[in-house]
Amino acid sequence: MINELIASKNCRVCGLAIVIAVSTSVSVYLLTNQLFDKSDSHVITTDLFAGANVIGSRASNSLQFVTIFTQHGNSAPYVTYDNYLYNVNDTRVWPNGPNQLTQSVFPARSQACPRFQKAQKKSLENFQEQNGSKMTAVLRLVQNLSGIDVFNHQLASGSPPLLDSMWMLWESIKHADNEGLVLPEWTKSLYPEPTRNLVAKMTRACSGESITAIRLFQ
């Protein structure tokens, strides 16, 4: 799932737009607000980040920390389905393969802050509880329309299989769309919505759902 973005060699630098660059409060704000439908009431507001960046009484208001992540070049999805139209191993479509085009700047998951990992786990559990039925419905629709087995794809992220399956679906579609490739007919019923909105919420849950998580991530 989204942890593929921040796990050493599995890292995929992605504006999600792609998934997917997630980092500090600045990056998370830009990313999730780009992915969310503007009418969605859950779009992250600056109030959340104001609470996460409280300054001392002697400090002045100034830019504290900025990170910018972007995707460049023709980079394939991290993984695709065996019978997908644009398979990740097809060098005619993806000459650079599936790995990131620049080195990861994030620590391996095993080196991440234990408190952040705990906050992240709780956030992802809440996300799955609230959106699990919606993700299952989308994946079942894909399976019925395409004949592709999209369930139970466990990546190296350690995330729940349902979240990994949703992320794999997003990567397969979004990267092809970014490259201007013709999308399969079955994608029209689920892309960009509701897939985009679900992935945006999942991204937020993974990186910046709470003030505590944002502080620890910085």
mmCIF file with all atom_site columns, C-alpha atoms in Angstrom, residues 16-138:
data_model
loop_
_atom_site.group_PDB
_atom_site.id
_atom_site.type_symbol
_atom_site.label_atom_id
_atom_site.label_alt_id
_atom_site.label_comp_id
_atom_site.label_asym_id
_atom_site.label_entity_id
_atom_site.label_seq_id
_atom_site.pdbx_PDB_ins_code
_atom_site.Cartn_x
_atom_site.Cartn_y
_atom_site.Cartn_z
_atom_site.occupancy
_atom_site.B_iso_or_equiv
_atom_site.pdbx_formal_charge
_atom_site.auth_seq_id
_atom_site.auth_comp_id
_atom_site.auth_asym_id
_atom_site.auth_atom_id
_atom_site.pdbx_PDB_model_num
ATOM 1   C CA . LEU A 1 16  ? -0.206  10.778  -7.045  1.00 0.00 ? 16  LEU A CA 1
ATOM 2   C CA . ALA A 1 17  ? -1.126  12.728  -9.477  1.00 0.00 ? 17  ALA A CA 1
ATOM 3   C CA . ILE A 1 18  ? 0.243   10.799  -7.984  1.00 0.00 ? 18  ILE A CA 1
ATOM 4   C CA . VAL A 1 19  ? 0.308   8.476   -5.088  1.00 0.00 ? 19  VAL A CA 1
ATOM 5   C CA . ILE A 1 20  ? 1.858   9.777   -4.138  1.00 0.00 ? 20  ILE A CA 1
ATOM 6   C CA . ALA A 1 21  ? 4.096   12.241  -2.494  1.00 0.00 ? 21  ALA A CA 1
ATOM 7   C CA . VAL A 1 22  ? 3.553   12.163  1.142   1.00 0.00 ? 22  VAL A CA 1
ATOM 8   C CA . SER A 1 23  ? 5.921   13.635  3.636   1.00 0.00 ? 23  SER A CA 1
ATOM 9   C CA . THR A 1 24  ? 5.569   16.463  6.053   1.00 0.00 ? 24  THR A CA 1
ATOM 10  C CA . SER A 1 25  ? 2.594   18.643  6.764   1.00 0.00 ? 25  SER A CA 1
ATOM 11  C CA . VAL A 1 26  ? 3.302   20.736  3.677   1.00 0.00 ? 26  VAL A CA 1
ATOM 12  C CA . SER A 1 27  ? 3.574   17.724  1.383   1.00 0.00 ? 27  SER A CA 1
ATOM 13  C CA . VAL A 1 28  ? 0.556   15.992  2.868   1.00 0.00 ? 28  VAL A CA 1
ATOM 14  C CA . TYR A 1 29  ? -1.554  19.134  2.522   1.00 0.00 ? 29  TYR A CA 1
ATOM 15  C CA . LEU A 1 30  ? -0.690  19.582  -1.146  1.00 0.00 ? 30  LEU A CA 1
ATOM 16  C CA . LEU A 1 31  ? -1.092  15.923  -1.970  1.00 0.00 ? 31  LEU A CA 1
ATOM 17  C CA . THR A 1 32  ? -4.383  15.176  -0.307  1.00 0.00 ? 32  THR A CA 1
ATOM 18  C CA . ASN A 1 33  ? -6.046  18.403  -1.359  1.00 0.00 ? 33  ASN A CA 1
ATOM 19  C CA . GLN A 1 34  ? -5.005  17.659  -4.936  1.00 0.00 ? 34  GLN A CA 1
ATOM 20  C CA . LEU A 1 35  ? -6.553  14.188  -4.790  1.00 0.00 ? 35  LEU A CA 1
ATOM 21  C CA . PHE A 1 36  ? -9.716  15.047  -2.924  1.00 0.00 ? 36  PHE A CA 1
ATOM 22  C CA . ASP A 1 37  ? -12.804 16.213  -4.703  1.00 0.00 ? 37  ASP A CA 1
ATOM 23  C CA . LYS A 1 38  ? -13.152 19.848  -3.638  1.00 0.00 ? 38  LYS A CA 1
ATOM 24  C CA . SER A 1 39  ? -16.705 19.162  -2.492  1.00 0.00 ? 39  SER A CA 1
ATOM 25  C CA . ASP A 1 40  ? -15.499 16.544  -0.021  1.00 0.00 ? 40  ASP A CA 1
ATOM 26  C CA . SER A 1 41  ? -15.960 17.738  3.530   1.00 0.00 ? 41  SER A CA 1
ATOM 27  C CA . HIS A 1 42  ? -12.890 15.829  4.700   1.00 0.00 ? 42  HIS A CA 1
ATOM 28  C CA . VAL A 1 43  ? -10.317 17.855  2.780   1.00 0.00 ? 43  VAL A CA 1
ATOM 29  C CA . ILE A 1 44  ? -7.470  18.659  5.133   1.00 0.00 ? 44  ILE A CA 1
ATOM 30  C CA . THR A 1 45  ? -7.520  22.229  6.387   1.00 0.00 ? 45  THR A CA 1
ATOM 31  C CA . THR A 1 46  ? -4.695  24.452  7.504   1.00 0.00 ? 46  THR A CA 1
ATOM 32  C CA . ASP A 1 47  ? -6.104  24.360  11.042  1.00 0.00 ? 47  ASP A CA 1
ATOM 33  C CA . LEU A 1 48  ? -4.725  20.865  11.484  1.00 0.00 ? 48  LEU A CA 1
ATOM 34  C CA . PHE A 1 49  ? -1.228  21.947  10.545  1.00 0.00 ? 49  PHE A CA 1
ATOM 35  C CA . ALA A 1 50  ? -1.430  25.079  12.650  1.00 0.00 ? 50  ALA A CA 1
ATOM 36  C CA . GLY A 1 51  ? -1.932  22.849  15.664  1.00 0.00 ? 51  GLY A CA 1
ATOM 37  C CA . ALA A 1 52  ? 0.970   20.650  14.650  1.00 0.00 ? 52  ALA A CA 1
ATOM 38  C CA . ASN A 1 53  ? 3.394   23.554  14.263  1.00 0.00 ? 53  ASN A CA 1
ATOM 39  C CA . VAL A 1 54  ? 3.009   25.532  17.464  1.00 0.00 ? 54  VAL A CA 1
ATOM 40  C CA . ILE A 1 55  ? 5.947   27.895  17.946  1.00 0.00 ? 55  ILE A CA 1
ATOM 41  C CA . GLY A 1 56  ? 7.441   29.175  21.159  1.00 0.00 ? 56  GLY A CA 1
ATOM 42  C CA . SER A 1 57  ? 6.707   32.581  22.688  1.00 0.00 ? 57  SER A CA 1
ATOM 43  C CA . ARG A 1 58  ? 10.014  34.058  21.485  1.00 0.00 ? 58  ARG A CA 1
ATOM 44  C CA . ALA A 1 59  ? 9.791   32.674  17.966  1.00 0.00 ? 59  ALA A CA 1
ATOM 45  C CA . SER A 1 60  ? 8.516   34.603  14.981  1.00 0.00 ? 60  SER A CA 1
ATOM 46  C CA . ASN A 1 61  ? 6.243   33.312  12.265  1.00 0.00 ? 61  ASN A CA 1
ATOM 47  C CA . SER A 1 62  ? 8.444   32.010  9.488   1.00 0.00 ? 62  SER A CA 1
ATOM 48  C CA . LEU A 1 63  ? 8.791   29.077  7.163   1.00 0.00 ? 63  LEU A CA 1
ATOM 49  C CA . GLN A 1 64  ? 10.006  26.167  9.263   1.00 0.00 ? 64  GLN A CA 1
ATOM 50  C CA . PHE A 1 65  ? 10.423  23.202  6.950   1.00 0.00 ? 65  PHE A CA 1
ATOM 51  C CA . VAL A 1 66  ? 9.545   22.406  3.350   1.00 0.00 ? 66  VAL A CA 1
ATOM 52  C CA . THR A 1 67  ? 9.937   19.248  1.318   1.00 0.00 ? 67  THR A CA 1
ATOM 53  C CA . ILE A 1 68  ? 8.988   18.889  -2.322  1.00 0.00 ? 68  ILE A CA 1
ATOM 54  C CA . PHE A 1 69  ? 8.511   15.510  -3.956  1.00 0.00 ? 69  PHE A CA 1
ATOM 55  C CA . THR A 1 70  ? 7.678   14.845  -7.550  1.00 0.00 ? 70  THR A CA 1
ATOM 56  C CA . GLN A 1 71  ? 7.794   12.056  -10.066 1.00 0.00 ? 71  GLN A CA 1
ATOM 57  C CA . HIS A 1 72  ? 9.838   12.420  -13.205 1.00 0.00 ? 72  HIS A CA 1
ATOM 58  C CA . GLY A 1 73  ? 10.287  10.227  -16.211 1.00 0.00 ? 73  GLY A CA 1
ATOM 59  C CA . ASN A 1 74  ? 8.405   7.162   -17.426 1.00 0.00 ? 74  ASN A CA 1
ATOM 60  C CA . SER A 1 75  ? 8.124   5.090   -14.254 1.00 0.00 ? 75  SER A CA 1
ATOM 61  C CA . ALA A 1 76  ? 5.963   1.980   -14.151 1.00 0.00 ? 76  ALA A CA 1
ATOM 62  C CA . PRO A 1 77  ? 3.568   1.049   -11.351 1.00 0.00 ? 77  PRO A CA 1
ATOM 63  C CA . TYR A 1 78  ? 5.269   -0.814  -8.534  1.00 0.00 ? 78  TYR A CA 1
ATOM 64  C CA . VAL A 1 79  ? 3.309   -3.910  -9.472  1.00 0.00 ? 79  VAL A CA 1
ATOM 65  C CA . THR A 1 80  ? 0.508   -4.822  -11.893 1.00 0.00 ? 80  THR A CA 1
ATOM 66  C CA . TYR A 1 81  ? -1.780  -7.778  -12.461 1.00 0.00 ? 81  TYR A CA 1
ATOM 67  C CA . ASP A 1 82  ? -0.487  -10.639 -14.620 1.00 0.00 ? 82  ASP A CA 1
ATOM 68  C CA . ASN A 1 83  ? -3.109  -10.099 -17.333 1.00 0.00 ? 83  ASN A CA 1
ATOM 69  C CA . TYR A 1 84  ? -3.199  -6.305  -17.142 1.00 0.00 ? 84  TYR A CA 1
ATOM 70  C CA . LEU A 1 85  ? -2.982  -4.451  -20.461 1.00 0.00 ? 85  LEU A CA 1
ATOM 71  C CA . TYR A 1 86  ? 0.154   -2.522  -19.448 1.00 0.00 ? 86  TYR A CA 1
ATOM 72  C CA . ASN A 1 87  ? 2.146   -5.072  -17.482 1.00 0.00 ? 87  ASN A CA 1
ATOM 73  C CA . VAL A 1 88  ? 4.940   -3.705  -15.339 1.00 0.00 ? 88  VAL A CA 1
ATOM 74  C CA . ASN A 1 89  ? 7.462   -5.988  -17.079 1.00 0.00 ? 89  ASN A CA 1
ATOM 75  C CA . ASP A 1 90  ? 6.642   -4.715  -20.571 1.00 0.00 ? 90  ASP A CA 1
ATOM 76  C CA . THR A 1 91  ? 9.700   -2.600  -21.402 1.00 0.00 ? 91  THR A CA 1
ATOM 77  C CA . ARG A 1 92  ? 7.998   -1.233  -24.512 1.00 0.00 ? 92  ARG A CA 1
ATOM 78  C CA . VAL A 1 93  ? 5.576   0.595   -22.225 1.00 0.00 ? 93  VAL A CA 1
ATOM 79  C CA . TRP A 1 94  ? 7.772   1.062   -19.148 1.00 0.00 ? 94  TRP A CA 1
ATOM 80  C CA . PRO A 1 95  ? 11.431  1.272   -20.260 1.00 0.00 ? 95  PRO A CA 1
ATOM 81  C CA . ASN A 1 96  ? 12.570  2.420   -16.814 1.00 0.00 ? 96  ASN A CA 1
ATOM 82  C CA . GLY A 1 97  ? 10.862  -0.355  -14.876 1.00 0.00 ? 97  GLY A CA 1
ATOM 83  C CA . PRO A 1 98  ? 8.933   -0.061  -11.622 1.00 0.00 ? 98  PRO A CA 1
ATOM 84  C CA . ASN A 1 99  ? 11.508  1.307   -9.203  1.00 0.00 ? 99  ASN A CA 1
ATOM 85  C CA . GLN A 1 100 ? 11.950  4.910   -8.177  1.00 0.00 ? 100 GLN A CA 1
ATOM 86  C CA . LEU A 1 101 ? 14.024  7.108   -10.466 1.00 0.00 ? 101 LEU A CA 1
ATOM 87  C CA . THR A 1 102 ? 15.770  8.839   -7.571  1.00 0.00 ? 102 THR A CA 1
ATOM 88  C CA . GLN A 1 103 ? 17.114  7.474   -4.322  1.00 0.00 ? 103 GLN A CA 1
ATOM 89  C CA . SER A 1 104 ? 14.794  7.276   -1.359  1.00 0.00 ? 104 SER A CA 1
ATOM 90  C CA . VAL A 1 105 ? 15.271  9.935   1.318   1.00 0.00 ? 105 VAL A CA 1
ATOM 91  C CA . PHE A 1 106 ? 13.062  8.109   3.818   1.00 0.00 ? 106 PHE A CA 1
ATOM 92  C CA . PRO A 1 107 ? 14.363  5.667   6.435   1.00 0.00 ? 107 PRO A CA 1
ATOM 93  C CA . ALA A 1 108 ? 13.430  2.022   6.213   1.00 0.00 ? 108 ALA A CA 1
ATOM 94  C CA . ARG A 1 109 ? 10.225  1.132   8.019   1.00 0.00 ? 109 ARG A CA 1
ATOM 95  C CA . SER A 1 110 ? 12.221  -0.745  10.668  1.00 0.00 ? 110 SER A CA 1
ATOM 96  C CA . GLN A 1 111 ? 14.027  2.523   11.486  1.00 0.00 ? 111 GLN A CA 1
ATOM 97  C CA . ALA A 1 112 ? 10.907  4.665   11.718  1.00 0.00 ? 112 ALA A CA 1
ATOM 98  C CA . CYS A 1 113 ? 9.808   6.205   15.010  1.00 0.00 ? 113 CYS A CA 1
ATOM 99  C CA . PRO A 1 114 ? 7.886   3.604   17.082  1.00 0.00 ? 114 PRO A CA 1
ATOM 100 C CA . ARG A 1 115 ? 5.410   6.258   18.232  1.00 0.00 ? 115 ARG A CA 1
ATOM 101 C CA . PHE A 1 116 ? 4.742   7.268   14.636  1.00 0.00 ? 116 PHE A CA 1
ATOM 102 C CA . GLN A 1 117 ? 4.277   3.637   13.637  1.00 0.00 ? 117 GLN A CA 1
ATOM 103 C CA . LYS A 1 118 ? 1.757   3.205   16.454  1.00 0.00 ? 118 LYS A CA 1
ATOM 104 C CA . ALA A 1 119 ? -0.148  6.337   15.409  1.00 0.00 ? 119 ALA A CA 1
ATOM 105 C CA . GLN A 1 120 ? -0.045  5.233   11.775  1.00 0.00 ? 120 GLN A CA 1
ATOM 106 C CA . LYS A 1 121 ? -1.363  1.756   12.602  1.00 0.00 ? 121 LYS A CA 1
ATOM 107 C CA . LYS A 1 122 ? -4.277  3.187   14.562  1.00 0.00 ? 122 LYS A CA 1
ATOM 108 C CA . SER A 1 123 ? -5.049  5.654   11.783  1.00 0.00 ? 123 SER A CA 1
ATOM 109 C CA . LEU A 1 124 ? -5.067  2.926   9.130   1.00 0.00 ? 124 LEU A CA 1
ATOM 110 C CA . GLU A 1 125 ? -7.290  0.736   11.299  1.00 0.00 ? 125 GLU A CA 1
ATOM 111 C CA . ASN A 1 126 ? -9.768  3.601   11.612  1.00 0.00 ? 126 ASN A CA 1
ATOM 112 C CA . PHE A 1 127 ? -9.624  4.201   7.875   1.00 0.00 ? 127 PHE A CA 1
ATOM 113 C CA . GLN A 1 128 ? -10.330 0.565   7.070   1.00 0.00 ? 128 GLN A CA 1
ATOM 114 C CA . GLU A 1 129 ? -13.196 0.438   9.560   1.00 0.00 ? 129 GLU A CA 1
ATOM 115 C CA . GLN A 1 130 ? -14.795 3.501   7.953   1.00 0.00 ? 130 GLN A CA 1
ATOM 116 C CA . ASN A 1 131 ? -14.051 2.731   4.305   1.00 0.00 ? 131 ASN A CA 1
ATOM 117 C CA . GLY A 1 132 ? -13.552 -1.034  4.092   1.00 0.00 ? 132 GLY A CA 1
ATOM 118 C CA . SER A 1 133 ? -16.979 -1.720  2.610   1.00 0.00 ? 133 SER A CA 1
ATOM 119 C CA . LYS A 1 134 ? -16.477 0.976   -0.053  1.00 0.00 ? 134 LYS A CA 1
ATOM 120 C CA . MET A 1 135 ? -13.076 -0.415  -1.057  1.00 0.00 ? 135 MET A CA 1
ATOM 121 C CA . THR A 1 136 ? -14.476 -3.946  -1.198  1.00 0.00 ? 136 THR A CA 1
ATOM 122 C CA . ALA A 1 137 ? -17.309 -2.755  -3.451  1.00 0.00 ? 137 ALA A CA 1
ATOM 123 C CA . VAL A 1 138 ? -14.853 -1.068  -5.840  1.00 0.00 ? 138 VAL A CA 1
#
